[in-house]
Tab-separated table of C-alpha atoms in Angstrom:
chain	number	residue	atom	x	y	z
A	1	MET	CA	113.191	157.284	56.676
A	2	ILE	CA	112.154	160.933	56.070
A	3	GLU	CA	112.326	162.852	52.949
A	4	VAL	CA	111.877	165.947	52.326
A	5	LYS	CA	110.807	167.207	48.534
A	6	ASP	CA	111.036	170.086	47.028
A	7	LEU	CA	109.602	172.202	50.143
A	8	SER	CA	107.997	175.317	48.817
A	9	LYS	CA	106.672	178.103	51.887
A	10	ASN	CA	105.940	182.105	51.139
A	11	PHE	CA	104.438	184.717	52.912
A	12	ASP	CA	103.634	186.827	50.882
A	13	SER	CA	106.414	188.393	48.705
A	14	LEU	CA	108.577	186.609	51.369
A	15	VAL	CA	110.382	183.183	50.299
A	16	VAL	CA	110.829	181.333	53.595
A	17	LEU	CA	111.147	178.478	51.869
A	18	ASP	CA	112.005	177.795	48.643
A	19	LYS	CA	112.043	173.788	46.916
A	20	VAL	CA	114.080	172.332	49.883
A	21	SER	CA	114.634	169.050	49.556
A	22	PHE	CA	116.830	166.782	52.389
A	23	CYS	CA	116.517	163.184	53.419
A	24	ILE	CA	117.090	162.155	56.732
A	25	ASP	CA	118.324	158.539	56.898
A	26	GLU	CA	117.457	155.640	59.846
A	27	ALA	CA	119.812	156.816	62.970
A	28	ASN	CA	121.301	159.744	61.063
A	29	LEU	CA	120.926	163.977	62.612
A	30	VAL	CA	120.310	166.348	59.958
A	31	VAL	CA	121.237	169.580	60.939
A	32	VAL	CA	119.928	173.263	59.545
A	33	LEU	CA	121.950	175.818	60.084
A	34	GLY	CA	120.990	179.249	59.451
A	35	PRO	CA	120.998	182.876	61.723
A	36	SER	CA	117.983	183.947	63.237
A	37	GLY	CA	114.453	184.656	61.239
A	38	THR	CA	115.755	182.223	57.492
A	39	GLY	CA	112.667	179.917	58.288
A	40	LYS	CA	114.219	177.212	61.110
A	41	THR	CA	111.490	176.792	62.935
A	42	VAL	CA	109.205	177.312	59.554
A	43	LEU	CA	110.487	174.622	57.878
A	44	LEU	CA	110.099	172.138	61.421
A	45	LYS	CA	106.489	172.917	61.512
A	46	SER	CA	106.113	172.232	57.511
A	47	MET	CA	107.620	169.141	58.014
A	48	ILE	CA	104.903	167.649	60.613
A	49	GLY	CA	102.113	169.488	59.388
A	50	LEU	CA	101.671	172.449	61.695
A	51	SER	CA	102.230	175.200	58.883
A	52	PRO	CA	100.519	174.564	55.191
A	53	VAL	CA	102.776	174.389	52.449
A	54	ASP	CA	102.214	176.267	48.773
A	55	CYS	CA	103.812	173.108	47.123
A	56	GLY	CA	106.242	170.131	47.770
A	57	GLU	CA	105.677	167.049	50.814
A	58	VAL	CA	107.601	165.077	53.280
A	59	ILE	CA	107.148	161.757	53.389
A	60	PHE	CA	107.728	159.409	56.573
A	61	ASP	CA	108.379	156.140	55.762
A	62	GLY	CA	106.755	156.171	53.121
A	63	LYS	CA	103.913	157.857	53.856
A	64	SER	CA	102.745	161.823	52.826
A	65	ILE	CA	102.262	163.902	55.438
A	66	GLN	CA	100.504	166.294	52.973
A	67	LYS	CA	98.397	163.861	51.900
A	68	ALA	CA	97.560	161.775	54.331
A	69	GLN	CA	94.022	161.607	55.643
A	70	GLU	CA	93.754	162.929	59.268
A	71	SER	CA	93.629	159.904	60.920
A	72	GLU	CA	97.046	158.696	59.271
A	73	ILE	CA	99.013	162.631	60.327
A	74	TYR	CA	97.917	161.543	64.205
A	75	GLU	CA	99.855	158.282	63.748
A	76	ILE	CA	102.538	160.030	62.047
A	77	ARG	CA	103.107	162.417	64.675
A	78	LYS	CA	103.277	159.790	67.645
A	79	ASN	CA	106.974	159.195	66.002
A	80	ILE	CA	108.349	162.574	66.342
A	81	GLY	CA	109.128	163.826	69.353
A	82	PHE	CA	109.213	167.784	68.938
A	83	VAL	CA	112.129	170.094	71.241
A	84	PHE	CA	110.397	173.566	71.744
A	85	GLN	CA	113.248	176.692	71.940
A	86	SER	CA	110.936	178.092	74.495
A	87	THR	CA	110.514	174.717	75.484
A	88	ALA	CA	106.645	175.181	76.500
A	89	LEU	CA	106.422	173.486	79.283
A	90	PHE	CA	103.251	173.981	81.798
A	91	ASP	CA	103.731	176.037	84.905
A	92	SER	CA	101.300	174.463	86.364
A	93	MET	CA	102.618	171.502	86.134
A	94	ASN	CA	105.400	169.658	87.698
A	95	VAL	CA	108.740	167.921	86.068
A	96	MET	CA	106.521	165.036	86.616
A	97	GLY	CA	103.788	166.103	85.267
A	98	ASN	CA	105.347	167.684	81.906
A	99	ILE	CA	107.135	164.705	80.814
A	100	ALA	CA	103.945	161.993	81.383
A	101	LEU	CA	101.693	164.212	79.768
A	102	PRO	CA	101.900	162.340	76.287
A	103	ILE	CA	101.602	159.275	77.740
A	104	THR	CA	98.004	160.296	79.768
A	105	GLU	CA	96.786	161.667	77.081
A	106	HIS	CA	97.368	159.352	74.210
A	107	THR	CA	97.957	155.921	75.614
A	108	SER	CA	95.844	153.891	77.901
A	109	VAL	CA	98.836	152.463	80.189
A	110	THR	CA	98.548	151.803	83.434
A	111	ALA	CA	99.329	154.453	86.735
A	112	GLU	CA	102.324	152.685	87.635
A	113	GLU	CA	103.223	152.403	84.344
A	114	VAL	CA	103.483	156.014	83.486
A	115	ASN	CA	105.202	156.256	86.709
A	116	ASP	CA	107.924	153.410	85.327
A	117	ARG	CA	108.651	155.752	81.979
A	118	VAL	CA	108.901	158.545	83.624
A	119	ALA	CA	111.253	156.952	86.324
A	120	GLN	CA	113.104	155.833	82.604
A	121	ILE	CA	112.766	158.922	80.925
A	122	LEU	CA	113.959	161.408	84.191
A	123	LYS	CA	118.081	158.632	84.125
A	124	ILE	CA	118.131	158.917	80.495
A	125	ILE	CA	118.361	162.868	80.684
A	126	GLY	CA	119.921	162.888	84.135
A	127	MET	CA	117.243	164.134	86.138
A	128	SER	CA	116.940	161.642	88.272
A	129	GLY	CA	114.877	162.727	91.701
A	130	LYS	CA	114.129	166.239	90.037
A	131	GLU	CA	110.728	164.794	89.246
A	132	ARG	CA	109.295	167.418	91.992
A	133	LEU	CA	109.950	170.661	90.596
A	134	TYR	CA	108.509	172.664	89.131
A	135	PRO	CA	109.630	174.904	86.013
A	136	ARG	CA	109.682	177.984	87.923
A	137	SER	CA	112.744	176.930	90.291
A	138	LEU	CA	114.644	175.244	86.941
A	139	SER	CA	117.819	177.069	84.955
A	140	GLY	CA	117.035	176.898	81.716
A	141	GLY	CA	119.490	174.557	80.658
A	142	MET	CA	117.080	171.940	82.860
A	143	LYS	CA	113.916	173.150	81.193
A	144	ARG	CA	115.543	172.409	77.807
A	145	LEU	CA	116.168	168.484	79.655
A	146	VAL	CA	113.162	168.073	80.341
A	147	ALA	CA	111.262	169.227	77.592
A	148	ILE	CA	113.760	167.120	75.592
A	149	GLY	CA	112.033	163.827	78.320
A	150	ARG	CA	109.094	164.687	77.527
A	151	ALA	CA	109.419	164.515	73.680
A	152	LEU	CA	110.830	160.963	74.485
A	153	ALA	CA	107.543	160.139	76.366
A	154	LEU	CA	105.878	157.930	73.788
A	155	ASP	CA	109.425	156.691	72.412
A	156	PRO	CA	109.725	158.047	68.861
A	157	LYS	CA	111.213	157.165	66.571
A	158	TYR	CA	112.216	160.781	65.037
A	159	LEU	CA	113.407	163.957	67.552
A	160	PHE	CA	112.824	167.466	65.507
A	161	TYR	CA	115.334	170.107	67.553
A	162	ASP	CA	114.488	173.679	67.755
A	163	GLU	CA	117.838	175.927	68.834
A	164	PRO	CA	118.042	173.235	71.409
A	165	THR	CA	121.119	174.734	72.979
A	166	THR	CA	120.699	178.729	72.221
A	167	GLY	CA	120.852	180.682	75.032
A	168	LEU	CA	122.853	177.971	77.348
A	169	ASP	CA	126.002	178.242	79.304
A	170	PRO	CA	128.773	176.488	78.165
A	171	VAL	CA	128.400	173.306	80.652
A	172	MET	CA	124.765	172.910	79.622
A	173	ARG	CA	124.351	173.735	76.123
A	174	GLU	CA	127.535	170.466	76.238
A	175	ARG	CA	125.416	168.671	78.092
A	176	VAL	CA	122.430	168.973	76.070
A	177	VAL	CA	124.862	168.122	72.967
A	178	ASN	CA	125.334	164.703	74.228
A	179	LEU	CA	122.816	164.092	75.547
A	180	ILE	CA	121.592	164.592	71.774
A	181	LEU	CA	124.392	162.074	70.525
A	182	ASP	CA	123.732	159.381	73.549
A	183	LEU	CA	119.917	159.335	71.693
A	184	LYS	CA	121.343	159.157	68.329
A	185	THR	CA	123.890	156.595	69.191
A	186	ASP	CA	122.210	154.533	72.322
A	187	TYR	CA	118.518	154.875	71.105
A	188	ALA	CA	118.650	155.078	67.040
A	189	LYS	CA	117.271	158.322	67.132
A	190	SER	CA	116.883	159.963	63.859
A	191	GLY	CA	116.171	163.438	63.497
A	192	ILE	CA	116.426	167.223	62.860
A	193	VAL	CA	118.657	169.834	64.160
A	194	VAL	CA	117.872	173.032	63.215
A	195	THR	CA	120.662	175.632	64.867
A	196	HIS	CA	122.381	178.951	64.331
A	197	ASP	CA	124.988	177.777	66.495
A	198	LEU	CA	127.852	176.821	64.683
A	199	ASP	CA	129.794	174.854	67.709
A	200	THR	CA	126.416	172.834	67.972
A	201	ALA	CA	125.955	172.640	64.372
A	202	GLU	CA	129.449	170.862	63.538
A	203	ALA	CA	128.775	168.295	66.996
A	204	VAL	CA	125.481	166.470	66.519
A	205	GLY	CA	124.946	166.704	62.472
A	206	ASP	CA	125.891	163.733	60.429
A	207	VAL	CA	125.025	165.820	57.629
A	208	ILE	CA	124.930	170.090	57.844
A	209	PHE	CA	122.958	172.699	55.468
A	210	MET	CA	122.154	175.929	55.223
A	211	LEU	CA	119.028	177.457	54.784
A	212	LYS	CA	119.346	181.085	53.381
A	213	LYS	CA	116.926	183.139	51.171
A	214	GLY	CA	114.863	179.844	51.262
A	215	LYS	CA	117.393	177.693	49.477
A	216	ILE	CA	118.918	175.075	50.950
A	217	SER	CA	122.520	173.554	50.522
A	218	ARG	CA	124.683	171.059	52.139
A	219	LEU	CA	128.206	172.024	53.536
A	220	SER	CA	131.289	169.751	53.294
A	221	HIS	CA	132.770	172.623	55.795
A	222	ILE	CA	131.148	175.031	58.532
A	223	GLY	CA	132.714	178.204	59.507
A	224	LYS	CA	132.141	181.807	60.005
A	225	GLU	CA	131.894	182.315	56.034
A	226	SER	CA	129.389	180.013	55.684
A	227	TYR	CA	126.702	182.852	56.579
A	228	ASN	CA	128.278	185.550	54.209
A	229	GLU	CA	128.503	183.201	51.180
């Protein structure tokens, strides 16, 4: 369980997060919906301690990341897979290298075990046989799938998705949405999805919040009017 408690963040006079509070229960996906520029990515980075907050805390399974020692923060982050909007893939590495990187960097498993894990992930994301391709030869949607695959490398408990369907065509958007749902239902991956896409929010969210002017509020329904309220 993740508990976000009174998280606040200002950039000079700009209030980005104003006492933001919510919980992410086991095997649930929370969606934070909002137009671009409302601080959704700042929220994600603040939750994992990459962006310092002015006050508040985020508690992962009883451990506050803001109060944790450096070694404890490392252990917390090992349980979080982060899917960047930009994908952040390494152009010099092929698909296998990108997915394998967290495994080789943070574990001491054998090369055979790495290969087996990558093969398993490729099957999950529907890209078996693509391990030798480089990012330059992949579509935007395929890069997003690989980014999700890399986030799965250490088998984290939580997945954080930053605008996972932005810029994708309808077919690939549906494929990414279905993968996110499969990871929740088949692999019990709790997490948070931040997006400005109403359809994605409705498709994947167990609970949906709107972030606007620093404030967060739970939505009982979503629609275009949500942006204007």
